[in-house]
Amino acid sequence: MRSCNSQGFTLVELMLVVVLMGLTSVLGLSSYYRFMNDARLNSGGKAIAGWLDQIRSMAIQNSKTCTVQINPASGTLELVTDPTLGNCDFQDPPRPFTFNLQEQVGQDEIVQLCARLMNPSAEFTPCSSSAPGSALTVRYTPRGTTPDNALIELRSAKQSHNRCIALHSPLGLIRLGRVLNDRCDWTSAW
């Protein structure tokens, strides 16, 4: 005769499985959030570079000087429209052409914008203070060149590898990089 003793799982075994599933979920979610924060910074950096390149193209196409005001405190870049300076003014009636970083990366992510002019011979390094800094003006000539060397940094409290964008004179070239060890690393892939 056969006994009907069914072998099941003990309470300890079931609790161990539940704890392991919980730990796996927590690790997976934290990796996911880090990935999403990194993707937002990438998106913001690429969007700024694309916007600046669009302004450069507008200056070339219309043979006018285009001036961009970078406002770190508000996280915006704005095309300055001043007809007395011969600046870009392509709308009738004129309206501001503005890039807002917070709208680009999303309202739940706080990304700080830092910008400064650089000496052409100096090495590009990230902004040193946590303060956003003062407003900065960058110009594109009718040939698409710029007399300004500028460094724009995107910083996030949730991300250790922030982004840097360099605007190089005289050609107005734009470089994208990642902040590693308090330096802009131009070789790392986004």
CSV table of C-alpha atoms in Angstrom, one decimal:
chain,number,residue,atom,x,y,z
A,1,MET,CA,0.0,0.0,0.0
A,2,ARG,CA,1.2,3.5,-0.9
A,3,SER,CA,1.2,6.4,1.5
A,4,CYS,CA,-0.4,9.7,0.5
A,5,ASN,CA,2.3,12.0,2.0
A,6,SER,CA,2.6,14.8,-0.5
A,7,GLN,CA,5.8,16.7,-0.4
A,8,GLY,CA,5.3,20.5,-0.6
A,9,PHE,CA,7.3,23.6,0.1
A,10,THR,CA,7.9,24.8,3.6
A,11,LEU,CA,7.1,28.3,4.8
A,12,VAL,CA,10.8,29.1,5.0
A,13,GLU,CA,11.4,28.1,1.3
A,14,LEU,CA,8.4,30.2,0.2
A,15,MET,CA,9.7,33.2,2.1
A,16,LEU,CA,13.1,32.8,0.7
A,17,VAL,CA,11.7,32.8,-2.9
A,18,VAL,CA,9.6,35.9,-2.1
A,19,VAL,CA,12.7,37.8,-0.7
A,20,LEU,CA,14.8,36.9,-3.7
A,21,MET,CA,12.1,38.1,-6.1
A,22,GLY,CA,11.8,41.4,-4.2
A,23,LEU,CA,15.6,42.0,-4.3
A,24,THR,CA,15.7,41.2,-8.0
A,25,SER,CA,12.9,43.7,-8.6
A,26,VAL,CA,14.6,46.4,-6.6
A,27,LEU,CA,17.9,46.0,-8.4
A,28,GLY,CA,16.1,45.9,-11.8
A,29,LEU,CA,14.1,49.1,-11.1
A,30,SER,CA,17.1,51.0,-9.9
A,31,SER,CA,19.0,50.1,-13.0
A,32,TYR,CA,16.0,51.1,-15.1
A,33,TYR,CA,15.8,54.5,-13.4
A,34,ARG,CA,19.5,55.1,-13.9
A,35,PHE,CA,19.2,54.2,-17.6
A,36,MET,CA,16.2,56.6,-18.0
A,37,ASN,CA,18.0,59.5,-16.3
A,38,ASP,CA,21.0,58.9,-18.5
A,39,ALA,CA,18.8,58.8,-21.6
A,40,ARG,CA,17.2,62.2,-20.5
A,41,LEU,CA,20.6,63.8,-20.2
A,42,ASN,CA,21.6,62.4,-23.6
A,43,SER,CA,18.4,63.7,-25.1
A,44,GLY,CA,18.8,67.2,-23.6
A,45,GLY,CA,22.4,67.4,-24.8
A,46,LYS,CA,21.7,66.3,-28.3
A,47,ALA,CA,18.7,68.6,-28.5
A,48,ILE,CA,20.8,71.6,-27.4
A,49,ALA,CA,23.5,70.7,-30.0
A,50,GLY,CA,20.8,70.4,-32.7
A,51,TRP,CA,19.2,73.7,-31.8
A,52,LEU,CA,22.5,75.5,-31.9
A,53,ASP,CA,23.3,73.9,-35.3
A,54,GLN,CA,19.8,75.1,-36.5
A,55,ILE,CA,20.7,78.6,-35.5
A,56,ARG,CA,24.0,78.4,-37.3
A,57,SER,CA,22.2,77.2,-40.4
A,58,MET,CA,19.8,80.1,-40.2
A,59,ALA,CA,22.7,82.5,-40.0
A,60,ILE,CA,24.2,81.0,-43.1
A,61,GLN,CA,21.0,80.8,-45.1
A,62,ASN,CA,19.9,84.3,-44.3
A,63,SER,CA,23.4,86.0,-44.3
A,64,LYS,CA,22.7,87.6,-40.9
A,65,THR,CA,24.4,87.5,-37.6
A,66,CYS,CA,22.5,85.3,-35.1
A,67,THR,CA,23.0,85.9,-31.4
A,68,VAL,CA,22.0,83.3,-28.8
A,69,GLN,CA,21.4,84.1,-25.1
A,70,ILE,CA,22.1,81.2,-22.8
A,71,ASN,CA,20.3,81.6,-19.5
A,72,PRO,CA,21.5,79.0,-17.0
A,73,ALA,CA,19.2,80.1,-14.2
A,74,SER,CA,16.1,79.5,-16.3
A,75,GLY,CA,17.5,76.6,-18.3
A,76,THR,CA,16.8,78.3,-21.6
A,77,LEU,CA,18.6,79.3,-24.8
A,78,GLU,CA,17.0,82.1,-26.8
A,79,LEU,CA,17.6,83.6,-30.2
A,80,VAL,CA,18.1,87.3,-29.7
A,81,THR,CA,16.0,89.3,-32.2
A,82,ASP,CA,17.3,92.9,-32.5
A,83,PRO,CA,16.8,94.4,-35.9
A,84,THR,CA,19.1,97.3,-35.0
A,85,LEU,CA,22.0,94.8,-34.7
A,86,GLY,CA,21.1,93.1,-38.0
A,87,ASN,CA,20.4,89.9,-35.9
A,88,CYS,CA,18.2,87.1,-37.0
A,89,ASP,CA,14.6,88.1,-37.2
A,90,PHE,CA,12.8,85.8,-39.5
A,91,GLN,CA,9.2,86.0,-38.3
A,92,ASP,CA,6.6,88.6,-39.1
A,93,PRO,CA,5.7,89.7,-36.5
A,94,PRO,CA,8.9,88.9,-34.5
A,95,ARG,CA,8.5,86.2,-31.9
A,96,PRO,CA,11.1,84.7,-29.6
A,97,PHE,CA,12.8,81.4,-30.8
A,98,THR,CA,13.5,79.7,-27.4
A,99,PHE,CA,14.8,76.3,-26.4
A,100,ASN,CA,13.7,75.2,-22.9
A,101,LEU,CA,15.7,72.4,-21.3
A,102,GLN,CA,13.2,71.4,-18.7
A,103,GLU,CA,10.5,70.9,-21.4
A,104,GLN,CA,13.0,68.7,-23.3
A,105,VAL,CA,14.1,66.4,-20.4
A,106,GLY,CA,10.7,66.3,-18.6
A,107,GLN,CA,9.4,68.0,-15.5
A,108,ASP,CA,10.2,65.1,-13.2
A,109,GLU,CA,13.9,65.4,-13.9
A,110,ILE,CA,15.8,68.4,-12.6
A,111,VAL,CA,18.7,69.2,-15.0
A,112,GLN,CA,20.8,72.2,-14.3
A,113,LEU,CA,22.4,74.1,-17.1
A,114,CYS,CA,25.8,75.7,-16.7
A,115,ALA,CA,27.6,77.8,-19.4
A,116,ARG,CA,30.7,79.8,-19.7
A,117,LEU,CA,33.0,81.3,-22.3
A,118,MET,CA,36.4,79.7,-22.6
A,119,ASN,CA,39.9,80.8,-23.8
A,120,PRO,CA,40.6,79.0,-27.1
A,121,SER,CA,43.9,77.6,-25.7
A,122,ALA,CA,42.4,76.4,-22.5
A,123,GLU,CA,41.3,72.9,-21.9
A,124,PHE,CA,37.6,72.4,-21.6
A,125,THR,CA,36.7,71.4,-18.1
A,126,PRO,CA,33.3,71.2,-16.4
A,127,CYS,CA,31.9,74.1,-14.4
A,128,SER,CA,33.3,73.9,-10.9
A,129,SER,CA,30.5,75.4,-8.8
A,130,SER,CA,26.9,74.1,-8.3
A,131,ALA,CA,25.6,77.6,-9.1
A,132,PRO,CA,24.2,77.9,-12.6
A,133,GLY,CA,26.2,81.1,-13.4
A,134,SER,CA,25.2,84.2,-15.3
A,135,ALA,CA,23.7,84.6,-18.7
A,136,LEU,CA,26.1,84.1,-21.7
A,137,THR,CA,25.9,85.4,-25.3
A,138,VAL,CA,27.1,83.4,-28.3
A,139,ARG,CA,27.1,84.8,-31.8
A,140,TYR,CA,27.1,83.1,-35.2
A,141,THR,CA,28.3,85.2,-38.2
A,142,PRO,CA,26.6,85.2,-41.6
A,143,ARG,CA,29.3,82.6,-42.6
A,144,GLY,CA,28.3,80.3,-39.7
A,145,THR,CA,31.5,81.0,-37.8
A,146,THR,CA,31.7,82.2,-34.2
A,147,PRO,CA,34.2,84.2,-32.3
A,148,ASP,CA,33.2,82.5,-29.1
A,149,ASN,CA,34.4,79.4,-27.4
A,150,ALA,CA,31.7,78.2,-25.0
A,151,LEU,CA,31.2,75.3,-22.7
A,152,ILE,CA,27.7,74.2,-21.8
A,153,GLU,CA,27.2,71.6,-19.1
A,154,LEU,CA,24.1,69.6,-18.2
A,155,ARG,CA,24.1,68.4,-14.6
A,156,SER,CA,21.6,66.1,-12.9
A,157,ALA,CA,21.6,65.2,-9.2
A,158,LYS,CA,20.5,61.7,-10.1
A,159,GLN,CA,23.3,61.0,-12.6
A,160,SER,CA,27.0,60.8,-11.9
A,161,HIS,CA,28.0,61.2,-15.6
A,162,ASN,CA,26.8,64.6,-16.7
A,163,ARG,CA,27.1,65.9,-20.2
A,164,CYS,CA,29.1,68.8,-21.8
A,165,ILE,CA,28.7,70.6,-25.0
A,166,ALA,CA,31.5,72.7,-26.5
A,167,LEU,CA,31.1,75.3,-29.1
A,168,HIS,CA,34.5,75.9,-30.8
A,169,SER,CA,35.6,79.0,-32.6
A,170,PRO,CA,36.3,80.0,-35.3
A,171,LEU,CA,34.2,77.4,-37.2
A,172,GLY,CA,31.3,77.1,-34.8
A,173,LEU,CA,31.8,73.4,-34.5
A,174,ILE,CA,29.8,71.6,-31.7
A,175,ARG,CA,31.2,68.7,-29.7
A,176,LEU,CA,29.3,66.5,-27.3
A,177,GLY,CA,31.0,64.7,-24.4
A,178,ARG,CA,30.5,63.1,-21.0
A,179,VAL,CA,31.9,64.5,-17.7
A,180,LEU,CA,34.2,61.9,-16.3
A,181,ASN,CA,36.6,62.6,-13.4
A,182,ASP,CA,35.9,66.3,-13.5
A,183,ARG,CA,36.8,66.6,-17.2
A,184,CYS,CA,34.9,66.6,-20.4
A,185,ASP,CA,35.6,63.3,-22.1
A,186,TRP,CA,35.0,63.8,-25.9
A,187,THR,CA,35.9,60.2,-26.7
A,188,SER,CA,33.1,58.4,-24.8
A,189,ALA,CA,30.1,57.4,-26.9
A,190,TRP,CA,26.7,58.7,-25.9
